[in-house]
Each structure stands twice: as structure tokens, then as C-alpha cells.
Amino acid sequence: MRFCFPDWESRHGDQDALAQAWLASQEFAARGPDGLATECVLCGTQARLKLHGDPASPDFREGLVCTGCGLNTRLRASLKLLREQLARWQPAPAPLPDLLARLGLRPRLPRVYVTEQATATFVWMQRHLQAELHGGEFEPDWRRRRGLTHALRRMGGRGRVVFRDLTALDFADASLDGVASFDVLEHVPDYQAAIGEMYRVLRPGGACVATFPFTDQPTTLVRARLAADGGIEHLAPPEYHGDPISGGILCYYHFGWDVLDRFREAGFSQACMAMPYSLEHGLPYGMWTLVAIR
Ligand SMILES: [Zn+2]
């Protein structure tokens, strides 16, 4: 089942179905999905779910991992959505693909920018996504980037970690078919600039698929902001998220439904919060993922 809403008002128009999904997910959680066999939406095969972290306060978004692909629920849901978006992409009109095959040339793969690179998720994408991937890390220090490249290789990944600033990307206008951003946007103080850049580099029809802490409330909670003197002003207790570079990176935002307005203001023709929901596939309620189409 898929829930998909363009705004807070329409999300409340489907209250019954959402309430049922939420209740069923509560039962699913109470049964203890740890060890449950499931058909993973990414692996496509039977795999077991493994619950990591404190079982007394289970975190099904981050802690419920498929033993097949090694990815948590948030990533399984969002990568499924990304794969669906890339499947819409047509390499070239027929009969050109046949001609290219006869000439021994491979058709161009969809070009996708991933706003992270030294992660197990990027390695999974390198192995399993039919796409030309471009990663990057916001790490200007080349020595630390070299360390990140080693980390990428240790995880089984390929290539060299490059510096990329999500608010000032080095891609040409309309040069990409997809942008994937998994829990990065909340760490970018000027996230509107980041959304503007994602719009600029996507071709018309290209898709952005993104996750971030989502409150499911009308407005975004600003936890911290840059002060005039260049320091950081905390409006809520500082929250740090795990990061391979520093061990902890400040979270500036918990986004609300108004984040979709920021995407539409940047020019995206469609923006919605989607929630893939399927208990049979180990996807309980709450895996909200942004899908925006240029
Ligand atoms: Zn899996």
C-alpha cells in the first residue's frame, strides 16, 4: 500500500486508512518483528528482519534491518521509491537501443547524484542500482576525504570520495535524472539553497527522493540556526546524528509538511510525502519519504 499526499490537508483526508495502518503497525511492533521472515522490497527474496538497538524502545525506522540487503526500514522504503522513479526513465526511443546493442554500445544509464558517498547505502546502490552514480561528501579536507575513500573501499565500494556542497553543486543545469538524499537535508543550514540546487541540476521530469526527520506536523521545527556572528544559535536542545566524518553532526531541522512548499517554490512541478506501507514486506507505518518531480 502506498500513501502519498501533497500537503497536510490532504493527509487528513485519508484519516481512516492511515489510522488502520498505524494500528496494524502497533500490533506488528508488539509481536516483535525481530527474526520475522519477509519478502524484502529491495532483495525481492525471503530474508529475515533483525532488530538492532534497545529492544525496550525499538526504532523500526533506523533499527529494523533486512539480513539480505543489510538496510534499515527507512532506506528499504526510500530506495524502493527511487528505483520506481528511475524505472520511469527511458534511455532512448526504439529502435535506437537495438542499434546501440548491435554496435556494442551500452545505452546511457540514468545519472543519479547521491548526497553521500562513504556509506553502506552508496555501496548498495553501486552494486544494485541500474544507474550512473555520482556521490560526494561535504568534506573540504583532502586527507579526511582520503580516509573516507578507504572507508568506502572497506565496505566494498568503488571509486574515490569527492567533495560536493549540496548548496553549490558542480553539475550542469538539467544534467541529472535523479537526486537521492538520505537524512542529509536536516544538516544543511541553508536547506532552501540545497533544494534550489537539486532543482537546477535535475532535468525536467527528473526525480528527487529524500528522507529527513519528519514531524508529520504542519510546520518545520527549527532546532538551530546560524547566528549573525557566524556561531550557532540553538533553539532546541542540540541533536547530533551519527556521521562517519566527525562522529556527530548537528541537526538543524525536523521538517514538517511545509517543506513541500519549499520544493514547489523552487520550481518542482510535483512534491509529495510518500509512505510505502506493507507489513508483509517489513515496512511498518511511518516511513515518510519525499518524492519531488522537476
Ligand atoms: Zn533486503
GROMACS .gro file of C-alpha atoms in nm, residues 58-278:
model
  221
   58PRO     CA    1   1.257  -0.035   1.940
   59ASP     CA    2   1.332   0.200   1.650
   60PHE     CA    3   1.173   0.045   1.342
   61ARG     CA    4   1.282   0.330   1.115
   62GLU     CA    5   1.656   0.301   1.186
   63GLY     CA    6   1.697  -0.028   1.372
   64LEU     CA    7   1.493  -0.286   1.180
   65VAL     CA    8   1.738  -0.426   0.926
   66CYS     CA    9   1.687  -0.678   0.645
   67THR     CA   10   1.951  -0.951   0.676
   68GLY     CA   11   1.951  -0.982   0.295
   69CYS     CA   12   2.045  -0.626   0.191
   70GLY     CA   13   2.158  -0.503   0.533
   71LEU     CA   14   1.943  -0.189   0.504
   72ASN     CA   15   1.705  -0.042   0.760
   73THR     CA   16   1.336   0.025   0.702
   74ARG     CA   17   1.382   0.391   0.607
   75LEU     CA   18   1.633   0.300   0.335
   76ARG     CA   19   1.440  -0.001   0.204
   77ALA     CA   20   1.132   0.219   0.165
   78SER     CA   21   1.311   0.514   0.005
   79LEU     CA   22   1.533   0.306  -0.228
   80LYS     CA   23   1.222   0.124  -0.347
   81LEU     CA   24   1.070   0.463  -0.433
   82LEU     CA   25   1.391   0.575  -0.604
   83ARG     CA   26   1.405   0.256  -0.812
   84GLU     CA   27   1.044   0.314  -0.921
   85GLN     CA   28   1.128   0.669  -1.025
   86LEU     CA   29   1.433   0.555  -1.224
   87ALA     CA   30   1.223   0.284  -1.392
   88ARG     CA   31   1.018   0.567  -1.550
   89TRP     CA   32   1.336   0.677  -1.724
   90GLN     CA   33   1.363   0.575  -2.090
   91PRO     CA   34   1.719   0.556  -2.227
   92ALA     CA   35   1.635   0.624  -2.592
   93PRO     CA   36   1.339   0.577  -2.822
   94ALA     CA   37   1.321   0.242  -3.009
   95PRO     CA   38   1.480   0.121  -3.233
   96LEU     CA   39   1.790   0.303  -3.106
   97PRO     CA   40   1.858   0.059  -2.816
   98ASP     CA   41   1.880  -0.232  -3.068
   99LEU     CA   42   2.117  -0.033  -3.285
  100LEU     CA   43   2.335   0.054  -2.986
  101ALA     CA   44   2.344  -0.313  -2.882
  102ARG     CA   45   2.449  -0.418  -3.236
  103LEU     CA   46   2.726  -0.161  -3.229
  104GLY     CA   47   2.837  -0.296  -2.892
  105LEU     CA   48   2.747   0.029  -2.719
  106ARG     CA   49   2.552   0.029  -2.398
  107PRO     CA   50   2.264   0.271  -2.371
  108ARG     CA   51   2.317   0.553  -2.126
  109LEU     CA   52   2.210   0.476  -1.772
  110PRO     CA   53   2.015   0.730  -1.568
  111ARG     CA   54   2.252   0.973  -1.397
  112VAL     CA   55   2.191   1.000  -1.025
  113TYR     CA   56   2.354   1.221  -0.765
  114VAL     CA   57   2.360   1.081  -0.412
  115THR     CA   58   2.423   1.339  -0.140
  116GLU     CA   59   2.651   1.097   0.045
  117GLN     CA   60   2.923   0.862  -0.070
  118ALA     CA   61   3.115   0.694   0.213
  119THR     CA   62   2.818   0.489   0.328
  120ALA     CA   63   2.690   0.133   0.309
  121THR     CA   64   2.385   0.273   0.129
  122PHE     CA   65   2.601   0.413  -0.152
  123VAL     CA   66   2.778   0.077  -0.180
  124TRP     CA   67   2.442  -0.099  -0.206
  125MET     CA   68   2.341   0.146  -0.480
  126GLN     CA   69   2.668   0.085  -0.669
  127ARG     CA   70   2.600  -0.287  -0.664
  128HIS     CA   71   2.230  -0.298  -0.733
  129LEU     CA   72   2.101   0.019  -0.896
  130GLN     CA   73   2.098   0.041  -1.275
  131ALA     CA   74   2.234   0.393  -1.271
  132GLU     CA   75   2.541   0.607  -1.325
  133LEU     CA   76   2.605   0.717  -0.967
  134HIS     CA   77   2.774   1.038  -0.856
  135GLY     CA   78   2.834   1.064  -0.483
  136GLY     CA   79   3.000   1.328  -0.274
  137GLU     CA   80   3.075   1.432   0.082
  138PHE     CA   81   3.080   1.780   0.234
  139GLU     CA   82   3.442   1.737   0.340
  140PRO     CA   83   3.684   2.001   0.209
  141ASP     CA   84   3.992   1.841   0.374
  142TRP     CA   85   4.157   1.608   0.120
  143ARG     CA   86   4.325   1.398   0.390
  144ARG     CA   87   3.993   1.323   0.554
  145ARG     CA   88   3.841   1.256   0.212
  146ARG     CA   89   4.121   1.002   0.156
  147GLY     CA   90   4.018   0.839   0.484
  148LEU     CA   91   3.659   0.833   0.360
  149THR     CA   92   3.772   0.671   0.034
  150HIS     CA   93   3.940   0.398   0.239
  151ALA     CA   94   3.617   0.356   0.437
  152LEU     CA   95   3.420   0.329   0.111
  153ARG     CA   96   3.658   0.060  -0.023
  154ARG     CA   97   3.646  -0.134   0.306
  155MET     CA   98   3.268  -0.151   0.266
  156GLY     CA   99   3.319  -0.295  -0.082
  157GLY     CA  100   3.254   0.027  -0.274
  158ARG     CA  101   3.434   0.163  -0.579
  159GLY     CA  102   3.580   0.499  -0.672
  160ARG     CA  103   3.718   0.797  -0.485
  161VAL     CA  104   3.525   1.017  -0.246
  162VAL     CA  105   3.486   1.368  -0.386
  163PHE     CA  106   3.395   1.700  -0.224
  164ARG     CA  107   3.047   1.823  -0.301
  165ASP     CA  108   2.848   2.108  -0.148
  166LEU     CA  109   2.477   2.049  -0.177
  167THR     CA  110   2.417   2.426  -0.182
  168ALA     CA  111   2.665   2.485  -0.470
  169LEU     CA  112   2.678   2.176  -0.691
  170ASP     CA  113   2.926   2.127  -0.974
  171PHE     CA  114   2.675   1.962  -1.209
  172ALA     CA  115   2.547   2.143  -1.518
  173ASP     CA  116   2.186   2.261  -1.533
  174ALA     CA  117   1.934   1.982  -1.611
  175SER     CA  118   2.212   1.723  -1.634
  176LEU     CA  119   2.080   1.458  -1.393
  177ASP     CA  120   1.789   1.214  -1.395
  178GLY     CA  121   1.771   1.167  -1.020
  179VAL     CA  122   1.887   1.304  -0.687
  180ALA     CA  123   1.883   1.082  -0.380
  181SER     CA  124   1.933   1.231  -0.036
  182PHE     CA  125   1.900   1.019   0.274
  183ASP     CA  126   1.897   1.208   0.603
  184VAL     CA  127   2.129   1.487   0.488
  185LEU     CA  128   1.899   1.789   0.434
  186GLU     CA  129   1.840   1.842   0.808
  187HIS     CA  130   2.213   1.912   0.848
  188VAL     CA  131   2.224   2.189   0.586
  189PRO     CA  132   2.156   2.531   0.749
  190ASP     CA  133   2.053   2.686   0.414
  191TYR     CA  134   1.838   2.393   0.305
  192GLN     CA  135   1.638   2.616   0.068
  193ALA     CA  136   1.959   2.670  -0.131
  194ALA     CA  137   2.006   2.292  -0.137
  195ILE     CA  138   1.653   2.243  -0.274
  196GLY     CA  139   1.723   2.509  -0.537
  197GLU     CA  140   2.037   2.327  -0.645
  198MET     CA  141   1.859   1.991  -0.664
  199TYR     CA  142   1.601   2.155  -0.891
  200ARG     CA  143   1.867   2.319  -1.109
  201VAL     CA  144   2.066   2.001  -1.175
  202LEU     CA  145   1.762   1.778  -1.247
  203ARG     CA  146   1.627   1.756  -1.599
  204PRO     CA  147   1.253   1.821  -1.648
  205GLY     CA  148   1.081   1.502  -1.527
  206GLY     CA  149   1.378   1.406  -1.312
  207ALA     CA  150   1.305   1.299  -0.955
  208CYS     CA  151   1.436   1.385  -0.613
  209VAL     CA  152   1.382   1.118  -0.346
  210ALA     CA  153   1.475   1.227   0.004
  211THR     CA  154   1.440   1.129   0.366
  212PHE     CA  155   1.489   1.350   0.672
  213PRO     CA  156   1.348   1.366   1.023
  214PHE     CA  157   0.979   1.433   0.956
  215THR     CA  158   0.743   1.551   1.228
  216ASP     CA  159   0.417   1.486   1.040
  217GLN     CA  160   0.312   1.829   1.169
  218PRO     CA  161   0.221   2.133   0.955
  219THR     CA  162   0.537   2.334   1.018
  220THR     CA  163   0.908   2.266   1.032
  221LEU     CA  164   1.075   2.271   1.372
  222VAL     CA  165   1.392   2.483   1.355
  223ARG     CA  166   1.627   2.334   1.613
  224ALA     CA  167   1.929   2.552   1.537
  225ARG     CA  168   2.030   2.833   1.304
  226LEU     CA  169   2.339   3.027   1.208
  227ALA     CA  170   2.375   3.349   1.404
  228ALA     CA  171   2.493   3.679   1.255
  229ASP     CA  172   2.836   3.636   1.417
  230GLY     CA  173   2.882   3.301   1.238
  231GLY     CA  174   2.813   3.096   1.550
  232ILE     CA  175   2.526   2.857   1.604
  233GLU     CA  176   2.215   2.957   1.792
  234HIS     CA  177   2.032   2.661   1.945
  235LEU     CA  178   1.653   2.692   1.963
  236ALA     CA  179   1.612   2.335   2.093
  237PRO     CA  180   1.849   2.101   2.276
  238PRO     CA  181   2.130   2.018   2.029
  239GLU     CA  182   2.072   1.692   1.845
  240TYR     CA  183   2.363   1.520   1.672
  241HIS     CA  184   2.334   1.240   1.418
  242GLY     CA  185   2.594   0.973   1.351
  243ASP     CA  186   2.834   1.058   1.073
  244PRO     CA  187   3.148   0.876   0.951
  245ILE     CA  188   3.350   1.200   0.944
  246SER     CA  189   3.306   1.352   1.285
  247GLY     CA  190   3.105   1.100   1.483
  248GLY     CA  191   2.824   1.354   1.524
  249ILE     CA  192   2.677   1.627   1.306
  250LEU     CA  193   2.428   1.889   1.421
  251CYS     CA  194   2.066   1.855   1.315
  252TYR     CA  195   1.917   2.195   1.228
  253TYR     CA  196   1.564   2.087   1.133
  254HIS     CA  197   1.286   1.842   1.193
  255PHE     CA  198   1.083   1.904   0.881
  256GLY     CA  199   0.705   1.939   0.866
  257TRP     CA  200   0.461   1.932   0.576
  258ASP     CA  201   0.559   2.289   0.483
  259VAL     CA  202   0.886   2.151   0.341
  260LEU     CA  203   0.681   2.050   0.035
  261ASP     CA  204   0.602   2.419  -0.023
  262ARG     CA  205   0.976   2.490  -0.033
  263PHE     CA  206   1.015   2.229  -0.311
  264ARG     CA  207   0.724   2.373  -0.511
  265GLU     CA  208   0.858   2.729  -0.461
  266ALA     CA  209   1.193   2.611  -0.600
  267GLY     CA  210   1.008   2.510  -0.918
  268PHE     CA  211   0.932   2.139  -0.875
  269SER     CA  212   0.609   2.058  -1.062
  270GLN     CA  213   0.512   1.789  -0.809
  271ALA     CA  214   0.610   1.728  -0.449
  272CYS     CA  215   0.457   1.482  -0.207
  273MET     CA  216   0.537   1.288   0.106
  274ALA     CA  217   0.500   0.919   0.025
  275MET     CA  218   0.482   0.638   0.276
  276PRO     CA  219   0.534   0.287   0.140
  277TYR     CA  220   0.346   0.073   0.386
  278SER     CA  221   0.346  -0.306   0.375
   0.00000   0.00000   0.00000
